[in-house]
Amino acid sequence: MTRLHLHPERHLVSRVGWLRAAVLGANDGIVSTASLIIGVAAAAAKPADILVAGVAGLVAGAMSMAAGEYVSVSSQSDTERADLARERGELAGNVEFEVHELAGIYVGRGVDPATADTVARQLMANDALAAHARDELGISEMTTARPIQAALTSAATFTAGAALPLGIVIVTPGGWLVMTEAVASLLFLALLGGIGARAGGAPVWVATLRVTFWGALAMALTAGIGRVVGTAV
């Protein structure tokens, strides 16, 4: 007899919600705080002023990320709830039509009509709303919007990311600050890109180069603006 070896499968799509918020928060924390510090330092500001600007950027950025994530993901959640309420009403009004609609989805995926009809009826007998939410609306437990989780994740990871370039200010002499901040922050971004890619199962080098390039561009533009403003003032 052939024995079937059952093992739990690990699908990385289950990480999409928190991973997106985590990578976005940490990336923004590093890029925005490092760019702010470099811009202020390039304007020939005093070390104390640079540190104050960095701390202010950290606090403001973390709150902004949390609020932005909460609002945007709440909008997604509101849309999902509205779609589910509409679908619940349709199920209460014409069950047979909803059976044919669900069966049609399965036929479109390659299932023969008779089997599709049987599957649709069995799934709807178990939980009609869940079946339509998953296969008609694309809403599932793994992808459903979680505003509070997204807000807290973004705020925490932004703070962690911003703390890295902020720490460079504390340990680096003023004359070397701009160069040290830029190099260290690019290394932080490269590390973040690699970790995010590994966690999401994506190519490491592609993600690393992507975040490093855009981070370098942001810091270069900010340093240039800081230099111009500092000279003008």
XYZ file of C-alpha atoms in Angstrom, residues 4-212:
209
model
C 0.394 9.340 1.941
C 2.675 11.630 3.880
C 0.628 14.595 4.956
C 2.437 17.747 5.936
C 1.257 21.272 6.590
C 1.927 23.632 3.710
C 3.305 27.085 4.385
C 1.939 29.705 2.040
C 3.688 33.071 2.164
C 0.580 34.950 1.014
C -0.666 34.736 4.607
C 2.076 37.228 5.503
C 1.059 39.847 2.956
C -0.928 42.070 5.317
C 1.577 42.558 8.114
C 4.660 42.186 5.893
C 3.598 45.027 3.610
C 2.953 47.333 6.558
C 6.202 46.306 8.282
C 8.442 46.830 5.260
C 6.709 50.099 4.355
C 7.025 51.419 7.905
C 10.687 50.491 8.380
C 11.638 51.737 4.910
C 9.913 55.076 5.473
C 11.480 55.361 8.904
C 14.992 54.936 7.544
C 14.584 57.009 4.380
C 12.627 59.952 5.796
C 14.644 60.285 9.005
C 18.017 59.852 7.293
C 17.022 62.295 4.562
C 15.841 64.817 7.139
C 19.057 64.500 9.145
C 21.244 64.784 6.039
C 19.299 67.788 4.770
C 19.556 69.626 8.088
C 23.235 68.675 8.482
C 23.994 69.831 4.938
C 22.548 73.222 5.856
C 25.358 73.509 8.459
C 23.042 73.179 11.456
C 24.342 72.550 14.964
C 24.455 68.933 16.249
C 21.767 69.673 18.834
C 19.464 71.065 16.145
C 20.068 68.025 13.952
C 19.184 65.695 16.826
C 16.013 67.627 17.630
C 14.982 67.536 13.975
C 15.599 63.782 13.840
C 13.561 63.073 16.987
C 10.735 65.289 15.749
C 10.799 63.468 12.422
C 10.623 60.101 14.183
C 7.612 61.033 16.330
C 5.744 62.808 13.536
C 6.488 60.061 11.044
C 5.368 57.248 13.350
C 2.073 58.999 14.086
C 1.562 59.824 10.424
C 2.208 56.231 9.365
C -0.176 54.871 11.996
C -2.933 57.316 11.072
C -2.438 56.826 7.350
C -2.488 53.037 7.557
C -5.523 53.054 9.826
C -7.508 55.350 7.563
C -6.583 53.589 4.319
C -7.098 50.068 5.620
C -10.329 51.129 7.350
C -11.587 52.304 3.959
C -10.799 48.863 2.561
C -12.573 47.265 5.526
C -15.632 49.479 4.991
C -15.765 48.424 1.340
C -15.515 44.757 2.289
C -18.329 45.098 4.832
C -20.523 46.906 2.294
C -19.936 44.178 -0.296
C -20.721 41.466 2.257
C -23.931 43.227 3.307
C -24.975 43.537 -0.343
C -24.172 39.867 -0.937
C -26.126 38.860 2.176
C -29.156 40.689 0.817
C -28.833 39.013 -2.577
C -28.623 35.594 -0.934
C -31.783 36.314 1.041
C -33.615 37.456 -2.098
C -32.787 34.819 -4.729
C -30.821 31.781 -3.588
C -31.160 29.883 -6.852
C -29.693 32.736 -8.858
C -26.753 32.897 -6.440
C -26.197 29.150 -6.873
C -25.975 29.570 -10.641
C -23.718 32.605 -10.220
C -21.288 30.676 -8.009
C -21.408 27.646 -10.297
C -20.627 29.915 -13.248
C -17.468 31.072 -11.498
C -16.306 27.475 -11.153
C -17.173 26.721 -14.773
C -15.043 29.683 -15.771
C -12.153 28.084 -13.885
C -12.462 24.844 -15.817
C -14.966 22.755 -13.820
C -17.677 21.004 -15.828
C -21.188 22.474 -15.313
C -22.671 19.499 -13.465
C -19.820 19.292 -10.975
C -19.754 23.077 -10.593
C -23.454 23.108 -9.723
C -22.971 20.332 -7.166
C -19.993 22.053 -5.561
C -21.800 25.403 -5.438
C -24.827 23.877 -3.714
C -22.710 21.972 -1.194
C -20.615 25.015 -0.302
C -23.669 27.232 0.026
C -25.400 24.656 2.205
C -22.450 24.878 4.571
C -21.912 28.676 4.529
C -23.365 30.550 1.573
C -21.969 33.957 2.483
C -18.441 32.633 3.057
C -18.516 30.801 -0.281
C -19.519 33.945 -2.191
C -17.160 36.155 -0.206
C -14.219 33.916 -1.079
C -14.960 32.993 -4.697
C -17.017 35.941 -5.946
C -15.655 38.878 -3.945
C -12.130 37.629 -3.259
C -12.430 38.182 0.500
C -10.828 35.553 2.724
C -9.443 35.264 6.227
C -5.873 35.736 4.971
C -6.539 38.878 2.941
C -9.224 40.636 4.977
C -8.433 44.191 6.073
C -7.200 44.674 9.659
C -6.848 48.433 10.308
C -5.535 48.288 13.885
C -2.937 45.635 13.057
C -1.727 47.661 10.068
C -1.566 50.903 12.081
C 0.357 49.402 15.011
C 2.725 47.502 12.723
C 3.511 50.596 10.651
C 4.067 52.812 13.703
C 6.313 50.277 15.423
C 8.402 49.489 12.354
C 8.697 53.167 11.405
C 10.025 53.892 14.885
C 12.485 51.014 14.668
C 13.639 52.119 11.231
C 13.969 55.783 12.226
C 15.941 54.896 15.359
C 18.791 53.549 13.222
C 19.764 56.795 11.405
C 18.982 58.727 14.585
C 21.532 56.637 16.470
C 24.173 57.578 13.890
C 23.752 61.244 14.877
C 24.590 60.439 18.487
C 27.795 58.502 17.789
C 29.214 60.388 14.775
C 31.332 63.573 14.909
C 29.799 66.571 13.154
C 32.299 66.749 10.291
C 31.643 63.151 9.258
C 27.910 63.112 9.873
C 26.554 63.520 6.332
C 28.767 60.851 4.779
C 28.429 58.421 7.688
C 24.660 58.881 7.838
C 24.290 58.261 4.116
C 26.462 55.125 4.028
C 24.988 53.625 7.205
C 21.411 54.316 6.115
C 21.998 52.695 2.729
C 23.351 49.632 4.510
C 20.262 49.598 6.738
C 18.033 49.814 3.650
C 19.902 47.018 1.911
C 19.500 44.829 4.989
C 15.799 45.671 5.203
C 15.293 44.848 1.526
C 16.981 41.495 1.970
C 14.992 40.599 5.081
C 11.686 41.644 3.501
C 12.412 39.666 0.351
C 13.413 36.568 2.306
C 10.276 36.759 4.472
C 8.085 37.150 1.392
C 9.879 34.551 -0.721
C 10.989 37.118 -3.323
C 14.416 37.483 -5.020
C 16.726 39.052 -2.440
C 19.000 41.028 -4.772
C 16.151 42.642 -6.674
C 14.470 43.902 -3.498
C 17.794 45.025 -2.021
C 18.763 47.064 -5.076
C 15.279 48.564 -5.343
C 15.080 49.948 -1.809
C 18.727 51.051 -1.835
